[in-house]
């Protein structure tokens, strides 16, 4: 299945990419599978998406967690804690 | 309900007036205006750039306002958040809440700001004499939003 992944703010700059399409095995997965796939690239991905890194995720424009289900065609965003207002 | 994400400035007085114009049931309007300061973490700040996630921003703000409308008796709400390049003294955000009585208006206005600061997808980057840096999220903002989860419907304490 294909999932569009977007990056924002500090993470977009660290990764040097705004968005990409990831191809995951199977038809369903948890958001954690995307993070696992990205961490395997090594740094800066492994560091910024580490267990204590404090990043946030959204699936289809709604705040999500590692156990949020993801399916083909979904839009997943990965970003630092928000700082608006 | 009015939710706007825009680069240009807004007029707080006009927004407050619009929240009660021709609405005799409105007994109270509470509002909040957030501004760009010229200092943060002890360093001079000359610019503030607001990035956001366009597809999610308005949806997120609408969800926060919907939740406030479920918790309190509100007659109208306006949220305006600016994005792009700002400078010290500039307005960043406006939240205005119209209600029959002040209690609901005050509480809902603070609730919306606390949730906006911890849930709406905006990120600030500030320009300082040492260069540009991303503003770090504050634990105190999380704590401010957290108390609404723990508290009963009408009591923020």
Coordinates of C-alpha atoms in Angstrom, one line a residue:
Chain A
X1 CA 0.0 0.0 0.0
X2 CA 1.1 3.6 -0.7
X3 CA 1.0 6.3 1.9
X4 CA 1.9 10.0 1.4
X5 CA 4.1 11.3 4.2
X6 CA 4.5 15.0 4.9
X7 CA 7.1 16.7 7.2
X8 CA 6.9 20.1 8.8
X9 CA 9.0 22.7 10.4
X10 CA 12.2 21.6 12.1
X11 CA 11.8 18.0 10.9
X12 CA 11.2 19.1 7.3
X13 CA 14.5 20.9 7.5
X14 CA 16.4 18.1 9.2
X15 CA 15.2 15.5 6.7
X16 CA 15.6 17.8 3.7
X17 CA 12.3 16.7 2.3
X18 CA 8.7 18.1 2.4
X19 CA 6.9 15.0 1.4
X20 CA 7.3 11.5 -0.1
X21 CA 5.3 8.4 -0.9
X22 CA 6.1 5.3 1.1
X23 CA 5.3 1.8 -0.1
X24 CA 4.4 -0.5 2.8
X25 CA 3.8 -4.2 2.6
X26 CA 0.1 -5.3 3.1
X27 CA -3.2 -3.4 3.0
X28 CA -3.3 -2.2 6.6
X29 CA -0.8 -1.1 9.1
X30 CA -0.3 1.0 12.2
X31 CA 1.3 4.4 12.0
X32 CA 4.2 2.8 13.9
X33 CA 5.1 0.8 10.7
X34 CA 5.9 4.1 8.9
X35 CA 8.1 5.3 11.8
X36 CA 9.9 2.0 11.8
X37 CA 10.6 2.2 8.1
X38 CA 11.9 5.7 8.4
X39 CA 14.1 4.9 11.4
X40 CA 15.9 2.2 9.5
X41 CA 17.3 4.9 7.2
X42 CA 19.7 5.9 10.1
X43 CA 20.3 9.4 11.2
X44 CA 18.8 12.0 11.1
X45 CA 15.7 9.8 10.8
X46 CA 16.6 7.4 13.6
X47 CA 17.6 10.3 16.0
X48 CA 14.6 12.5 15.3
X49 CA 12.1 9.7 15.4
X50 CA 13.7 7.9 18.4
X51 CA 11.7 6.7 21.3
X52 CA 12.3 9.9 23.3
X53 CA 12.3 12.3 20.4
X54 CA 8.9 13.9 21.1
X55 CA 7.6 14.1 17.5
X56 CA 3.9 14.3 16.7
X57 CA 1.9 12.6 14.0
X58 CA -1.4 13.1 12.1
X59 CA -3.3 10.7 9.9
X60 CA -5.6 12.3 7.4
X61 CA -5.2 15.7 9.1
X62 CA -6.2 14.4 12.6
X63 CA -3.7 14.1 15.4
X64 CA -2.7 10.4 15.7
X65 CA -0.6 8.0 17.6
X66 CA 1.6 5.0 16.8
X67 CA -1.3 2.6 17.0
X68 CA -3.5 4.7 14.7
X69 CA -4.5 2.5 11.7
X70 CA -3.2 3.5 8.3
X71 CA -4.4 2.3 4.9
X72 CA -3.7 2.8 1.2
X73 CA -4.0 6.4 0.1
X74 CA -3.8 7.9 3.6
X75 CA -1.9 11.1 4.3
X76 CA 0.4 10.9 7.3
X77 CA 2.2 14.0 8.7
X78 CA 5.1 13.9 11.0
X79 CA 6.1 17.1 12.8
X80 CA 7.5 18.6 16.0
X81 CA 5.2 19.6 18.9
X82 CA 3.1 22.6 17.7
X83 CA 4.0 26.2 18.8
X84 CA 1.3 28.4 17.4
X85 CA -0.8 31.0 19.2
Chain B
X1 CA -18.5 30.5 13.7
X2 CA -15.7 32.2 11.8
X3 CA -12.3 30.5 11.4
X4 CA -9.6 32.2 9.3
X5 CA -6.0 31.4 8.6
X6 CA -4.4 34.4 6.8
X7 CA -1.2 36.3 6.2
X8 CA -2.7 39.7 6.6
X9 CA -3.6 41.6 9.8
X10 CA -7.0 41.7 11.5
X11 CA -8.9 44.4 13.4
X12 CA -9.7 43.2 16.9
X13 CA -12.3 45.9 17.5
X14 CA -14.1 45.1 14.3
X15 CA -14.1 41.4 15.1
X16 CA -15.5 42.0 18.6
X17 CA -18.2 44.2 17.2
X18 CA -19.1 41.6 14.6
X19 CA -19.6 39.0 17.3
X20 CA -22.6 40.9 18.8
X21 CA -23.9 43.1 16.0
X22 CA -27.6 42.6 15.8
X23 CA -27.5 39.8 18.4
X24 CA -29.5 40.9 21.5
X25 CA -29.0 37.5 23.2
X26 CA -25.3 38.2 23.5
X27 CA -24.5 39.5 27.0
X28 CA -20.8 39.0 26.9
X29 CA -17.9 38.9 24.5
X30 CA -14.5 37.7 25.8
X31 CA -11.5 38.1 23.5
X32 CA -7.8 37.3 23.4
X33 CA -5.1 38.8 21.1
X34 CA -1.7 37.1 20.9
X35 CA 1.2 39.3 19.8
X36 CA 4.8 39.0 18.7
X37 CA 7.3 39.9 21.4
X38 CA 10.8 41.3 20.8
X39 CA 12.4 38.9 23.2
X40 CA 12.3 35.2 23.9
X41 CA 14.5 33.0 26.1
X42 CA 16.6 36.0 26.8
X43 CA 17.4 36.8 23.1
X44 CA 16.3 39.7 20.9
X45 CA 13.7 38.6 18.3
X46 CA 13.5 40.5 15.1
X47 CA 11.2 38.3 13.0
X48 CA 8.8 35.5 13.6
X49 CA 7.8 33.1 10.7
X50 CA 4.6 31.0 11.2
X51 CA 4.5 27.8 9.3
X52 CA 1.4 25.6 9.2
X53 CA -0.1 22.4 7.7
X54 CA -2.7 24.0 5.4
X55 CA -4.8 20.9 4.9
X56 CA -5.1 20.3 8.7
X57 CA -5.1 23.8 10.2
X58 CA -8.7 24.9 9.7
X59 CA -10.0 21.4 10.4
X60 CA -8.1 21.4 13.7
X61 CA -9.4 24.9 14.7
X62 CA -12.9 24.0 13.8
X63 CA -12.7 20.8 16.0
X64 CA -11.4 22.9 19.0
X65 CA -14.3 25.4 18.6
X66 CA -16.8 22.6 18.2
X67 CA -15.6 21.1 21.5
X68 CA -15.9 24.5 23.2
X69 CA -19.4 24.8 21.9
X70 CA -20.2 21.4 23.4
X71 CA -18.8 22.4 26.8
X72 CA -20.3 25.9 27.2
X73 CA -23.3 27.8 26.1
X74 CA -21.9 30.0 23.3
X75 CA -23.6 32.1 20.7
X76 CA -20.7 32.7 18.3
X77 CA -16.9 32.2 18.1
X78 CA -14.2 33.8 15.9
X79 CA -10.7 32.4 15.6
X80 CA -8.2 34.2 13.3
X81 CA -4.6 33.0 13.1
X82 CA -1.9 34.6 11.0
X83 CA 0.8 32.7 9.1
X84 CA 3.9 33.9 7.2
X85 CA 6.5 36.5 8.2
X86 CA 5.7 38.6 11.2
X87 CA 7.6 41.2 13.3
X88 CA 7.5 42.3 17.0
X89 CA 4.3 44.3 17.8
X90 CA 2.4 42.3 15.1
X91 CA -0.8 40.5 16.1
X92 CA -0.6 36.7 15.7
X93 CA -4.0 35.3 16.8
X94 CA -7.5 36.5 17.8
X95 CA -10.0 34.4 19.7
X96 CA -13.4 36.0 20.4
X97 CA -16.3 34.3 22.1
X98 CA -19.9 35.6 22.4
X99 CA -22.2 34.2 25.1
X100 CA -25.2 35.1 27.2
X101 CA -23.0 35.6 30.3
X102 CA -19.3 36.3 31.0
X103 CA -18.5 33.0 32.7
X104 CA -19.0 30.9 29.6
X105 CA -17.3 33.5 27.4
X106 CA -14.2 33.7 29.6
X107 CA -13.8 30.0 30.1
X108 CA -14.3 29.1 26.4
X109 CA -11.9 31.8 25.3
X110 CA -9.1 30.4 27.5
X111 CA -10.0 26.8 26.6
X112 CA -9.8 27.6 22.8
X113 CA -6.4 29.3 23.3
X114 CA -5.0 26.4 25.4
X115 CA -6.1 23.8 22.9
X116 CA -4.9 25.9 19.9
X117 CA -1.5 26.2 21.4
X118 CA -1.1 22.4 21.9
X119 CA -3.1 20.9 19.0
X120 CA -3.3 23.2 16.0
X121 CA -0.5 22.6 13.5
X122 CA 1.4 25.9 13.6
X123 CA 5.2 26.2 14.1
X124 CA 7.1 29.4 15.0
X125 CA 10.6 30.1 13.8
X126 CA 12.2 33.2 15.2
X127 CA 15.0 35.4 13.9
X128 CA 17.6 36.4 16.5
X129 CA 21.1 38.0 16.3
X130 CA 22.5 34.4 16.4
X131 CA 20.4 33.4 13.4
X132 CA 17.1 31.6 12.9
X133 CA 15.8 29.0 15.4
X134 CA 12.6 27.0 15.8
X135 CA 10.6 27.8 18.9
X136 CA 10.4 24.9 21.3
X137 CA 7.1 23.8 22.7
X138 CA 6.6 24.6 26.4
X139 CA 5.6 22.1 29.0
X140 CA 3.5 24.8 30.6
X141 CA 1.3 24.9 27.5
X142 CA 0.7 21.2 27.8
X143 CA -0.1 21.6 31.4
X144 CA -2.6 24.4 30.6
X145 CA -4.4 22.2 28.1
X146 CA -4.2 19.2 30.4
X147 CA -6.2 20.8 33.2
X148 CA -9.3 21.1 30.9
X149 CA -9.2 17.3 30.5
X150 CA -9.1 16.7 34.3
X151 CA -11.7 19.3 35.2
X152 CA -15.4 19.2 35.1
X153 CA -17.3 20.9 32.3
X154 CA -17.5 24.3 33.8
X155 CA -14.6 24.5 36.1
X156 CA -11.1 25.1 34.7
X157 CA -9.4 25.0 38.1

